[in-house]
Short mmCIF file of C-alpha atoms in Angstrom, two decimals:
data_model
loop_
_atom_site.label_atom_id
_atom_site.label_comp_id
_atom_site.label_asym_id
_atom_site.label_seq_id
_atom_site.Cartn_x
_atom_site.Cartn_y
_atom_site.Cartn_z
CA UNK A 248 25.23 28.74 -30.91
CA UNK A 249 22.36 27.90 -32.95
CA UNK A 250 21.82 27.67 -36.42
CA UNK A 251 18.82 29.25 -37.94
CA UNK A 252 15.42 30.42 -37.29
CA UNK A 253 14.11 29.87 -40.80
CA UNK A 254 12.71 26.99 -41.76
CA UNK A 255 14.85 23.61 -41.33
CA UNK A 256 14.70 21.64 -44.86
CA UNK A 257 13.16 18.27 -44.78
CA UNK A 258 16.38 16.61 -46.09
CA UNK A 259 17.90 17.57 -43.17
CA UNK A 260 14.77 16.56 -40.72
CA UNK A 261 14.92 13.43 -42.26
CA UNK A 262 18.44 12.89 -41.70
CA UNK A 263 18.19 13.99 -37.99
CA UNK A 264 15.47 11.21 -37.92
CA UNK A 265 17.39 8.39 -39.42
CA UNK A 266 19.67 8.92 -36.15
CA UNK A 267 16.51 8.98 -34.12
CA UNK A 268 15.90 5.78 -35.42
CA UNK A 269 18.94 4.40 -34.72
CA UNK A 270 18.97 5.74 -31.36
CA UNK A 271 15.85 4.12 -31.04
CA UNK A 272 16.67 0.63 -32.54
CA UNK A 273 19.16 -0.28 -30.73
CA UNK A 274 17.11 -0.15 -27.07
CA UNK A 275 14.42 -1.63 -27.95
CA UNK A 276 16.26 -4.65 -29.93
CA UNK A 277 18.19 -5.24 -26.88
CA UNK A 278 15.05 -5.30 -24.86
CA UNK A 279 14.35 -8.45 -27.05
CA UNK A 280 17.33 -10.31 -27.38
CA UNK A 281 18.19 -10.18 -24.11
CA UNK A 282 15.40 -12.55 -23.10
CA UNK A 283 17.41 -15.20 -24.97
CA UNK A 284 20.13 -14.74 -22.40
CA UNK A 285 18.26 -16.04 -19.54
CA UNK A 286 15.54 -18.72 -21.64
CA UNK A 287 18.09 -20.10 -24.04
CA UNK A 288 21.70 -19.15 -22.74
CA UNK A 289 20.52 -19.81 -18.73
CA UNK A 290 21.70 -16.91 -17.12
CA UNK A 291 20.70 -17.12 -13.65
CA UNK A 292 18.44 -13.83 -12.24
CA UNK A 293 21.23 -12.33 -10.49
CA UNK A 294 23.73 -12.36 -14.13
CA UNK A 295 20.64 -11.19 -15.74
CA UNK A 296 20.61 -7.75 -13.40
CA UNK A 297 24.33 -7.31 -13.49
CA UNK A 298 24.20 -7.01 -17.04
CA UNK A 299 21.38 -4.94 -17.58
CA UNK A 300 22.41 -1.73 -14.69
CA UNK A 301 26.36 -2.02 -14.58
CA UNK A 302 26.31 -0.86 -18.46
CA UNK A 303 23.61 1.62 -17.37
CA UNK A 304 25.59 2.89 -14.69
CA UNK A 305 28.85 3.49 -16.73
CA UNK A 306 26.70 5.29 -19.15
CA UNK A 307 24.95 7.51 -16.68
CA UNK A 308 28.56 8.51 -15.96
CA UNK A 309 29.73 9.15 -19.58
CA UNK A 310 26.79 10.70 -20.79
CA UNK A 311 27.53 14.34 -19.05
CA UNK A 312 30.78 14.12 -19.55
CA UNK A 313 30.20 13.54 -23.41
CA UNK A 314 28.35 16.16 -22.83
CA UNK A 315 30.78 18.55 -21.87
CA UNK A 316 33.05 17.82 -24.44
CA UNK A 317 30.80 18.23 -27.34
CA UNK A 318 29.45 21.38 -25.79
CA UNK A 319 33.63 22.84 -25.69
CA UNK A 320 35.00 20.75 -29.05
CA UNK A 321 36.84 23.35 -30.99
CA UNK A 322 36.64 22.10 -34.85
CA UNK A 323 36.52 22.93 -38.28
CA UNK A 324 33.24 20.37 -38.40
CA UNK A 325 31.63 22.33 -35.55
CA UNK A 326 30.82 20.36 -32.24
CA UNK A 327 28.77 17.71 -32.45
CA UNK A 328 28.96 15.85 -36.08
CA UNK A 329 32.69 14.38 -35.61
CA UNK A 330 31.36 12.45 -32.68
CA UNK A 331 28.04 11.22 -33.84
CA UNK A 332 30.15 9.77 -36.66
CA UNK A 333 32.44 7.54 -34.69
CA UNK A 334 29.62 6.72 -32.46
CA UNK A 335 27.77 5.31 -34.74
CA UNK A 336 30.56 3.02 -35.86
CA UNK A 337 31.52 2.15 -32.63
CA UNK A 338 27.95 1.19 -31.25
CA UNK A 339 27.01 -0.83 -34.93
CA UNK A 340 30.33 -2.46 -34.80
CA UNK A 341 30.09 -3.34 -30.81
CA UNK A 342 26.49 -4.65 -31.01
CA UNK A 343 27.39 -7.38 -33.75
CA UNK A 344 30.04 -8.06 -31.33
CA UNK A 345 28.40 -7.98 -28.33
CA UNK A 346 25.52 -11.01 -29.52
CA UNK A 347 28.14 -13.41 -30.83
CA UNK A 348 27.38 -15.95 -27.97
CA UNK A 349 27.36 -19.86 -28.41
CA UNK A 350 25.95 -22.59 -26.02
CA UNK A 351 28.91 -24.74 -26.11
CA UNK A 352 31.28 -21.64 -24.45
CA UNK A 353 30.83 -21.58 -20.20
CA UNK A 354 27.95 -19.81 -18.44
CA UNK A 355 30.70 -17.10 -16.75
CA UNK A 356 32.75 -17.20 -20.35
CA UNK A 357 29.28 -16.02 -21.71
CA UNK A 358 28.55 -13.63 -19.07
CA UNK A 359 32.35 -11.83 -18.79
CA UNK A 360 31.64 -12.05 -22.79
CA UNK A 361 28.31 -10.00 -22.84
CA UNK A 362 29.23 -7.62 -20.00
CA UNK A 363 32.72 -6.12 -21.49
CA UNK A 364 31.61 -5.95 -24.85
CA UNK A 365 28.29 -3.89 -23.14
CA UNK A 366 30.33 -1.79 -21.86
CA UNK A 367 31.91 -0.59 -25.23
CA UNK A 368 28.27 -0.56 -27.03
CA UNK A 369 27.44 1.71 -24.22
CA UNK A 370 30.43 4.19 -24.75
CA UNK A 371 29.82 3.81 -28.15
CA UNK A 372 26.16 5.25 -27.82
CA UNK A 373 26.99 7.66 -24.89
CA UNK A 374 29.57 9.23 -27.94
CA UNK A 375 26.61 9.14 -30.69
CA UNK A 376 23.59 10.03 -28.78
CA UNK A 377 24.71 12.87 -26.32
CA UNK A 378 25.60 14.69 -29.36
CA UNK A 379 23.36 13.87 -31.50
CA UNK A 380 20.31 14.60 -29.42
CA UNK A 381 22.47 18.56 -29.05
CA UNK A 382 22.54 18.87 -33.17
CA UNK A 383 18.74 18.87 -32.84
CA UNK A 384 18.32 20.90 -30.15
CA UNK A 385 20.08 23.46 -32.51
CA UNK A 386 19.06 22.94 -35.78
CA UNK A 387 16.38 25.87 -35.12
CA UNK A 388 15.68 28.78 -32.76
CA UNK A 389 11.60 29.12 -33.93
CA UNK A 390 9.24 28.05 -31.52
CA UNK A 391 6.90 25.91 -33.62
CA UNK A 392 9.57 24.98 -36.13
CA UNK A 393 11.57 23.12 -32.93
CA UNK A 394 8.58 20.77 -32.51
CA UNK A 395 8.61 19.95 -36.23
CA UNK A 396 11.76 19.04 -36.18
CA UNK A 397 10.98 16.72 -33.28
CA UNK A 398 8.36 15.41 -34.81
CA UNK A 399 9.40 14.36 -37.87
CA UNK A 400 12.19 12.69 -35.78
CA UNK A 401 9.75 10.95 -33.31
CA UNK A 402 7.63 9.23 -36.49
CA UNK A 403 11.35 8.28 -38.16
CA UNK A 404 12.22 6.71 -34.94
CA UNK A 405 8.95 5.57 -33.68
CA UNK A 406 9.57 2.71 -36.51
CA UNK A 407 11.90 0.82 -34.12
CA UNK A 408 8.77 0.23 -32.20
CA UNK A 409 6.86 -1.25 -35.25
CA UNK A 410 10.12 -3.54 -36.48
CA UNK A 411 11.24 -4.76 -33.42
CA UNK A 412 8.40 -6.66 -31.69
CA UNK A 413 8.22 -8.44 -34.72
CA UNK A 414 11.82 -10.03 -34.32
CA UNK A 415 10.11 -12.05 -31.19
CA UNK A 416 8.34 -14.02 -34.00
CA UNK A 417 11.33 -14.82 -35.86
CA UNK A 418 14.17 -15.71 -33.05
CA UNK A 419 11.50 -18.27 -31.92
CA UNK A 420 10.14 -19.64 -34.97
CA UNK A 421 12.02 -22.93 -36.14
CA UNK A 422 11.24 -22.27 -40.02
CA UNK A 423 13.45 -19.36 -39.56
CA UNK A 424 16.00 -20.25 -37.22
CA UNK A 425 16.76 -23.94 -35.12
CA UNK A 426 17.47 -22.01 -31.68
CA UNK A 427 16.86 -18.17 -30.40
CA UNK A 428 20.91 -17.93 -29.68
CA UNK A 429 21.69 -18.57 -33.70
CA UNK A 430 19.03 -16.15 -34.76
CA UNK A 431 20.46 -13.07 -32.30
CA UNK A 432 24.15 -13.88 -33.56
CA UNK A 433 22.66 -13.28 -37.30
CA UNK A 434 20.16 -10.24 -36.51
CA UNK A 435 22.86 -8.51 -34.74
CA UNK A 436 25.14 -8.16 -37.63
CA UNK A 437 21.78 -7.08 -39.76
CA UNK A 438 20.71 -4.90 -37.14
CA UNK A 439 24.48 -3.37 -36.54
CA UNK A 440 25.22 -2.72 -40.10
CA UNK A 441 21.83 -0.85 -41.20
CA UNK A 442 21.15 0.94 -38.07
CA UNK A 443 24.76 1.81 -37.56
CA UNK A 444 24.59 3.36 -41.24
CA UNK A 445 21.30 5.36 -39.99
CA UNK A 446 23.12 6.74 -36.99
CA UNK A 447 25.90 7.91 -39.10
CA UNK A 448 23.26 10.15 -41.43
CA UNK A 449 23.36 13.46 -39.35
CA UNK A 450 26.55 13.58 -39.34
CA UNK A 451 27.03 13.36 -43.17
CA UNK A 452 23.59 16.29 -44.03
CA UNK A 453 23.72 18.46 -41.17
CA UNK A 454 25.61 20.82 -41.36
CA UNK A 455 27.40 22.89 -38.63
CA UNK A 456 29.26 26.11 -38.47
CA UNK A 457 32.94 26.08 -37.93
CA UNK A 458 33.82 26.59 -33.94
CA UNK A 459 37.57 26.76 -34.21
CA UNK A 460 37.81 30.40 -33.33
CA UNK A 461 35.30 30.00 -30.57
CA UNK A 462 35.98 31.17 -26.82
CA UNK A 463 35.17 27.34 -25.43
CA UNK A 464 36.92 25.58 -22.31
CA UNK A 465 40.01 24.05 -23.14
CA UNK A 466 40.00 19.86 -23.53
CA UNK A 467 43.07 18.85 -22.69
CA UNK A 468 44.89 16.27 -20.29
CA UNK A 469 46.51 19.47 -18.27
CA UNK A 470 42.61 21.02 -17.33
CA UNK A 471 41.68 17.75 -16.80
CA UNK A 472 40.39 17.92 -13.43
CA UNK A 473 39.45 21.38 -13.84
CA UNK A 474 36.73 20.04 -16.55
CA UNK A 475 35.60 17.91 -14.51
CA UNK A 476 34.91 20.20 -11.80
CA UNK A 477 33.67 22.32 -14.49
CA UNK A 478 30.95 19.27 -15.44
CA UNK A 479 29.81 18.99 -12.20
CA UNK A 480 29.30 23.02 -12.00
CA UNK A 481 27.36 22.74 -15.36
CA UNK A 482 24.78 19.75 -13.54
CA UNK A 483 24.47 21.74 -10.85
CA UNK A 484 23.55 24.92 -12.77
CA UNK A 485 21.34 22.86 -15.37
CA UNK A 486 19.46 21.63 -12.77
CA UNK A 487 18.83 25.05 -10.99
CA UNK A 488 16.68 25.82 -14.34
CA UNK A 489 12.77 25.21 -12.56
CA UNK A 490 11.53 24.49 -15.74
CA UNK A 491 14.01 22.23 -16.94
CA UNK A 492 13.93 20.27 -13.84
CA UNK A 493 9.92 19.86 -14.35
CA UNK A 494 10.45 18.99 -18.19
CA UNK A 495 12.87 16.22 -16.40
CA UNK A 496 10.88 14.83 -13.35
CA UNK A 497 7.80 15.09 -15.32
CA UNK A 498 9.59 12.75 -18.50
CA UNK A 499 10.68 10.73 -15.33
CA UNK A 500 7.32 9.96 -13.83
CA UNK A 501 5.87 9.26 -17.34
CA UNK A 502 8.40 7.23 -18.86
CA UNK A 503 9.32 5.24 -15.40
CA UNK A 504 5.98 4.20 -15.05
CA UNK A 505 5.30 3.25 -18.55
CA UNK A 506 8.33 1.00 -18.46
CA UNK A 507 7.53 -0.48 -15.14
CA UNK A 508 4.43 -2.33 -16.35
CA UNK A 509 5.37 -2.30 -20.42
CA UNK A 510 6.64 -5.82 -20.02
CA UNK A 511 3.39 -7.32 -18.06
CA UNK A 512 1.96 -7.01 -21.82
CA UNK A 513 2.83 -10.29 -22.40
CA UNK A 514 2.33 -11.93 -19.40
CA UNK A 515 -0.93 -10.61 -19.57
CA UNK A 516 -1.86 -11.35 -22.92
CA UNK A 517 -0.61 -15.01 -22.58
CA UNK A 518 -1.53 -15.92 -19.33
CA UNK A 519 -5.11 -14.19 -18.67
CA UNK A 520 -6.47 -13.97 -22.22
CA UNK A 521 -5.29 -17.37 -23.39
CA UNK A 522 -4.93 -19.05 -19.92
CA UNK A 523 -0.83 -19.50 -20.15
CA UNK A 524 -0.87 -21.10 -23.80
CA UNK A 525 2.11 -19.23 -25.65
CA UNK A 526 0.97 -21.22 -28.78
CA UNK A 527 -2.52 -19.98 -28.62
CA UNK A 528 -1.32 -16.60 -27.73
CA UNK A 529 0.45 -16.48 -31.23
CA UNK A 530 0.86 -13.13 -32.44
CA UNK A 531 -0.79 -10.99 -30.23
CA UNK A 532 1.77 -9.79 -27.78
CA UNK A 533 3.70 -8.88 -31.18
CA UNK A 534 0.34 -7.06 -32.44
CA UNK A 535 0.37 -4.95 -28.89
CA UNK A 536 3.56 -3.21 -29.49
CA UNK A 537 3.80 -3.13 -33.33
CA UNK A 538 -0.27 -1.74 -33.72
CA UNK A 539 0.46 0.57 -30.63
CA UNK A 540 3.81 1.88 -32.38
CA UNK A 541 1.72 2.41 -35.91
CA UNK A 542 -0.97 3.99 -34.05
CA UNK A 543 1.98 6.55 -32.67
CA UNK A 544 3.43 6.97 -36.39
CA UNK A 545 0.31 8.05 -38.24
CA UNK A 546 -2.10 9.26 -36.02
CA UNK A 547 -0.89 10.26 -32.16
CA UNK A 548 2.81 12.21 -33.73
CA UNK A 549 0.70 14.39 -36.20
CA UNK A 550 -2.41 15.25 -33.76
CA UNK A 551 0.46 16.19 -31.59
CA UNK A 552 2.28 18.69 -33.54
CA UNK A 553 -0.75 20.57 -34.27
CA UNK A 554 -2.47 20.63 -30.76
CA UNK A 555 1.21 21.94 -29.80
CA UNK A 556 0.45 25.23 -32.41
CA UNK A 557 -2.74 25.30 -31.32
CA UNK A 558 -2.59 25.28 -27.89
CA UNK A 559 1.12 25.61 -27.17
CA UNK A 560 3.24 22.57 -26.06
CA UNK A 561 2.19 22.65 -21.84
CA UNK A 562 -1.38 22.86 -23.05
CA UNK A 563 -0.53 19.77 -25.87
CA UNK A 564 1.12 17.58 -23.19
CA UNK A 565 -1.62 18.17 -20.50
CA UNK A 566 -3.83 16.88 -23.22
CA UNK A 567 -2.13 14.22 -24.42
CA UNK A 568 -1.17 13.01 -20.99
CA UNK A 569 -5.46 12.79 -20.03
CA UNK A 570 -6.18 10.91 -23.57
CA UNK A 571 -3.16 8.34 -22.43
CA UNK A 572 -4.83 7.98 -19.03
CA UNK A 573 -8.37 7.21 -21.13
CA UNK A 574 -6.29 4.70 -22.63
CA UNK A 575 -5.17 2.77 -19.63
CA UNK A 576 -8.39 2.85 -18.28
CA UNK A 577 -9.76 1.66 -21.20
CA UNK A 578 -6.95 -1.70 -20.91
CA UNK A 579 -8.77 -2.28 -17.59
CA UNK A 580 -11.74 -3.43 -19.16
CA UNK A 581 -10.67 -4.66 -22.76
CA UNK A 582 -8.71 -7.09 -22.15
CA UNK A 583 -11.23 -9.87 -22.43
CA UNK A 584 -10.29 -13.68 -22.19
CA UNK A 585 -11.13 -15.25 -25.50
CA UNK A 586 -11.32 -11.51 -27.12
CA UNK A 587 -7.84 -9.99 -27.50
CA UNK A 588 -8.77 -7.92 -30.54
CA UNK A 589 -11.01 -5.70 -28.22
CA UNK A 590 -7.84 -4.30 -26.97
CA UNK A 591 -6.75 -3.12 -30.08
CA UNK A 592 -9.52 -0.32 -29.19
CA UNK A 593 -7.92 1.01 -26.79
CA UNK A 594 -4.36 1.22 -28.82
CA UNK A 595 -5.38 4.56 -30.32
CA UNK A 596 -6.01 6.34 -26.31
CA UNK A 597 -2.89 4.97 -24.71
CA UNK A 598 -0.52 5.20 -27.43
CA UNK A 599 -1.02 9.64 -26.73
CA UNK A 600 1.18 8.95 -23.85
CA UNK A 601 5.12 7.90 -24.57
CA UNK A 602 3.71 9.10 -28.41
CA UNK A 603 3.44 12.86 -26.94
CA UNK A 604 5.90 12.86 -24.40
CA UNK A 605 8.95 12.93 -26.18
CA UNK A 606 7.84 15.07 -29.54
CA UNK A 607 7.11 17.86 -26.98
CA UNK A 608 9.68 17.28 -24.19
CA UNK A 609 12.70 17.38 -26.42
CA UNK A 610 11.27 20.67 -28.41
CA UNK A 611 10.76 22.41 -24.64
CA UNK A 612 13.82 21.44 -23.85
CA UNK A 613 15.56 23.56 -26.87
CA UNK A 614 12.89 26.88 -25.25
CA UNK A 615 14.84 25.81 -21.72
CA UNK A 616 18.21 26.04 -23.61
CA UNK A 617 17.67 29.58 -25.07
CA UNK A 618 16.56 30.58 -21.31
CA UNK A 619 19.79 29.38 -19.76
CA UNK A 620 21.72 31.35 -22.21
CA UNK A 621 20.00 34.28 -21.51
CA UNK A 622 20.74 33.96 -17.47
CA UNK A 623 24.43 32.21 -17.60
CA UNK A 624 26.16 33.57 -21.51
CA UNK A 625 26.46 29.76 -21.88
CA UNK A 626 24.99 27.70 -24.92
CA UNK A 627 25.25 24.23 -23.57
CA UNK A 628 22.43 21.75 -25.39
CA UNK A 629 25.33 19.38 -25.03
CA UNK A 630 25.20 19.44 -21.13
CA UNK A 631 20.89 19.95 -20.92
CA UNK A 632 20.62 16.60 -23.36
CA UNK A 633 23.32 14.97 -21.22
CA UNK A 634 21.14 15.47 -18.15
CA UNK A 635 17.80 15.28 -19.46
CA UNK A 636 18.37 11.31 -21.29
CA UNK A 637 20.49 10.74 -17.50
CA UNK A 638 17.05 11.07 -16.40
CA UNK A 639 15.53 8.65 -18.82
CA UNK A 640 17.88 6.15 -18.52
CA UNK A 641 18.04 6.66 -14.80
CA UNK A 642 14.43 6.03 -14.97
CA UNK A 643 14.66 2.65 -17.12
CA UNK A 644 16.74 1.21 -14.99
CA UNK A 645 14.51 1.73 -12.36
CA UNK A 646 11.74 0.19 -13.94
CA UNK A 647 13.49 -2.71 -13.94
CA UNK A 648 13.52 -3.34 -10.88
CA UNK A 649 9.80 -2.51 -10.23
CA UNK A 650 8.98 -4.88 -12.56
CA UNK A 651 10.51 -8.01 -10.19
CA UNK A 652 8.90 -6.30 -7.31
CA UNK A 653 5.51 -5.96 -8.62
CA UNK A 654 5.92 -9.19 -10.03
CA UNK A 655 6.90 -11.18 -6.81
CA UNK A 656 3.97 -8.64 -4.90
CA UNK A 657 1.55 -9.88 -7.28
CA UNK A 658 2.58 -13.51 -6.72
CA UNK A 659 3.28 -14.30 -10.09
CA UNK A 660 5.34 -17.15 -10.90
CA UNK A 661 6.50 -17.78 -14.85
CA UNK A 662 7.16 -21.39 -13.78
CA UNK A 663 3.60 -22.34 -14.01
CA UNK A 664 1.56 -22.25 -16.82
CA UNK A 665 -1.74 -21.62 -14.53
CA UNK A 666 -1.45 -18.06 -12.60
CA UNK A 667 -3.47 -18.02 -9.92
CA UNK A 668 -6.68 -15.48 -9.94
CA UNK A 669 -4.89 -12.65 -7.36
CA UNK A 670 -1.81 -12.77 -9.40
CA UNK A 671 -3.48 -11.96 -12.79
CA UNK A 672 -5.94 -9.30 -10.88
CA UNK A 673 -2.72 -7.58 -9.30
CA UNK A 674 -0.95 -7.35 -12.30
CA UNK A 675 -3.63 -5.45 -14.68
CA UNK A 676 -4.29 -3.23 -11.43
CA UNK A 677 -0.80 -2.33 -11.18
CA UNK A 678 -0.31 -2.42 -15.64
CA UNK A 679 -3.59 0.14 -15.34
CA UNK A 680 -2.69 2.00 -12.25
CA UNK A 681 0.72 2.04 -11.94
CA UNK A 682 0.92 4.21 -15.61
CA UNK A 683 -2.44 6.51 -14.37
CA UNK A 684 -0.52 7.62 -11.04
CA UNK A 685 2.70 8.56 -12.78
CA UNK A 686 0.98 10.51 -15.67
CA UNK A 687 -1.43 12.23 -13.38
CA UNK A 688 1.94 12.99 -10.97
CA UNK A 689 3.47 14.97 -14.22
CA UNK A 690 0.72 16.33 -15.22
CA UNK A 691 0.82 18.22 -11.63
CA UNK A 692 4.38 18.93 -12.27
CA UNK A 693 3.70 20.49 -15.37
CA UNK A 694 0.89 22.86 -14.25
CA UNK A 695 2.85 25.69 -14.14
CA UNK A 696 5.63 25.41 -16.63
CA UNK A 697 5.81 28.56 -17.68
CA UNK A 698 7.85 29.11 -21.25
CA UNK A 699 4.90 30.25 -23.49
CA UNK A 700 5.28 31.07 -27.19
CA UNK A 701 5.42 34.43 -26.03
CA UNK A 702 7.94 34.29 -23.80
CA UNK A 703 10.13 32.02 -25.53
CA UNK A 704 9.69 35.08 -28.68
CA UNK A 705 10.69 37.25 -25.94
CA UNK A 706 14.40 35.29 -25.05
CA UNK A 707 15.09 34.63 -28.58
CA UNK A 708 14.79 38.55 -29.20
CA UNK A 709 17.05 39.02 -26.04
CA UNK A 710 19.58 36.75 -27.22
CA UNK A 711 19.55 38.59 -30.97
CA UNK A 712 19.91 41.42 -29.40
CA UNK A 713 23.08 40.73 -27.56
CA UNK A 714 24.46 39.05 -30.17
CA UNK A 715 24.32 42.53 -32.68
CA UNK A 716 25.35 44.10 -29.60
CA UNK A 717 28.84 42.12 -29.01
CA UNK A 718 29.44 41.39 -32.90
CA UNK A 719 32.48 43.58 -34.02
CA UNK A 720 31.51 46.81 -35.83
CA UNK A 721 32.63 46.79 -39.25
#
């Protein structure tokens, strides 16, 4: 049941956007702080993994069936805002909680701590995000106008990425804070209280249509297993759409690989270009993801949303993709011991990649939505953004783990502050090569993705049509 074809008003982009950020914030802060778990807190390896995939697990469960009820909710406010609402109060609330750990409580204490209270951030965001990502896969039914909307989400949101690095230079400098543990128990609350605010913005301007009367599967205890049967149906069917499942394995291969290696930044930076001296080092891991995430903001998001109206979004991402695999190459040879601003140079190239992926990906997935109703008489954005961020997360979480392989491959060992030359060789071969592979492996998936601006024009006048054709005469 979408909204409008028209043109979406920027209020309301810009409110879709302050959830993006939010949605946005909150991973990438955690990606931080959780360092000071293990260096300042010393969680052993094996604590360290438990709490980083059991959350991720429960919330690859949750996530389609979140999905499934906002896709059937049955409400005066429509189907998605109500839930983005509490979510966001749950997840700000639970991630203040969820930091407020002290040295002098027990290492399990700490750990039981940090893994319950995970565990309620994570429902908290599985009840914000699933829903919110739906409201903007329905805000519009144009073409082009879906890709704006994305847009001016992605360069909201793509903010996270220029904000957080820089909280690695505060936890761990003493003018700010004595220890890393009392600066993540302040930035939390910070952190929870304006980002939870952000999340809660779409669900204040966007407005949604009324869905009380509609002709949705019942949610209550009595179909209970009936729904759920009915959920697993709905991933089934999803996942029978060819080009949704090449808009998923393609934001699979992409992301995963990114993620694998995104961490080897810093090992890289400190330990080849300034020879394991953190000190020396200074700011320069912190440059590498706020520069790259600036770079994104005002130059790769815009080029993107044109190329997409000039060439059409298969055509844009092909693009994008090659420019990103310029850019890795480029890494290869520009990070120079004794040079690190040459890599800067290189920021512009590689930054096309996760900076195009999801700008286009989400606004094809909206085309892929519209298709699906068209075969099945279902609208289900709910269920397709559900499935599609299962396969992002899903994808994370592997990267974490290929990150400890390729590290222990590589023969890397943090507990020395020489590397050896094989281990610092293995890892920018695998921080270069690793990324190429997966980008060139979507790019092959996405050869023949077939929804074209004409043919996406073509469902949306199939779906008018039927809906004049079952509206009641007057």
């Amino acid at each position: 049941m979408s909204i409008a074809s028209q043109k979406v008003p920027l209020g309301q982009k810009i409110a879709f956007g302050a959830g993006m950020l939010a949605n946005q914030m909150f991973p990438a802060v955690i990606g931080i702080f959780i360092v000071v778990l293990v260096k300042d807190l010393g969680f052993p390896g094996w604590m360290w993994g438990v709490v980083s995939l059991a959350p991720r697990i429960f919330d690859a469960i949750t996530d389609p069936i979140m999905g499934y009820i906002s896709d059937n909710t049955k409400s005066r406010w429509g189907r998605r805002r109500q839930y983005v609402f509490i979510g966001a109060i749950i997840m700000g609330i639970s991630f203040i909680i969820m930091w407020q750990l002290f040295r002098d409580n027990s290492l399990n204490y700490n750990f039981i701590y940090f893994l319950l209270t995970s565990f309620l951030f994570y429902l908290g965001l599985t009840i914000f995000s699933v829903p919110y990502v739906a409201m903007g896969y329905e805000m519009s039914d144009d073409f082009h106008e879906r890709t704006n909307i994305m847009a001016v989400a992605q360069w909201i949101g793509q903010w996270a990425w220029v904000i957080a690095p820089w909280f690695w230079v505060i936890m761990y400098d003493p003018e700010w804070y004595p220890s890393a543990d009392v600066a993540v128990r302040e930035l939390a609350i910070w952190v929870g209280v304006i980002f939870g605010v952000c999340a809660m913005l779409p669900a204040i301007f966007i407005k949604s249509k009324s869905t009380v009367n509609e002709n949705y599967s019942p949610l209550t205890m009595a179909t209970i297993g009936g729904s759920l049967k009915e959920i697993g149906n709905n991933f089934v069917e999803a996942f029978q759409s060819v080009p949704f499942k090449k808009l998923c394995f393609a934001t699979f291969f992409v992301f995963n690989a990114f993620n694998t290696v995104a961490s080897f930044t810093f090992f890289i930076i400190v330990y080849y270009l300034f020879n394991g001296d953190a000190g020396a080092a200074g700011i320069w891991p912190t440059l590498f993801g706020s520069v790259g995430a600036l770079v994104t903001t005002f130059i790769v998001i815009p080029i993107v949303a044109k190329l997409s109206k000039m060439l059409g979004k298969k055509n844009a991402f092909m693009v994008t993709q090659g420019i990103s695999v310029v850019g890795y190459i480029m890494l290869w040879f520009l990070f120079v011991p004794g040079k690190p601003y040459l890599f800067l140079f290189a920021l512009p190239f590689f930054s096309f990649g996760i900076g195009g992926l999801f700008t286009l990906m989400m606004s094809m997935t909206a085309d892929v939505i519209d298709l699906d109703e068209l075969k099945t008489g279902k609208r289900r954005e709910g269920v397709f953004g559900a499935i599609y961020w299962w396969m992002v997360k899903f994808g994370f979480g592997i990267a974490g783990g290929l990150s400890g392989l390729i590290l222990t491959v590589v023969g890397f060992d943090s507990a020395v502050e020489i590397q050896t030359e094989s281990a610092l060789i293995g890892l920018r071969l695998f921080f270069s090569g690793f990324p190429i592979a997966g980008t060139l492996v979507a790019m092959y998936i996405m050869r023949n993705y077939d929804i074209t601006e004409q043919r996406a024009g073509e469902i949306r006048a199939a779906l008018d049509q039927r809906k004049k054709a079952s509206a009641p005469k007057s």
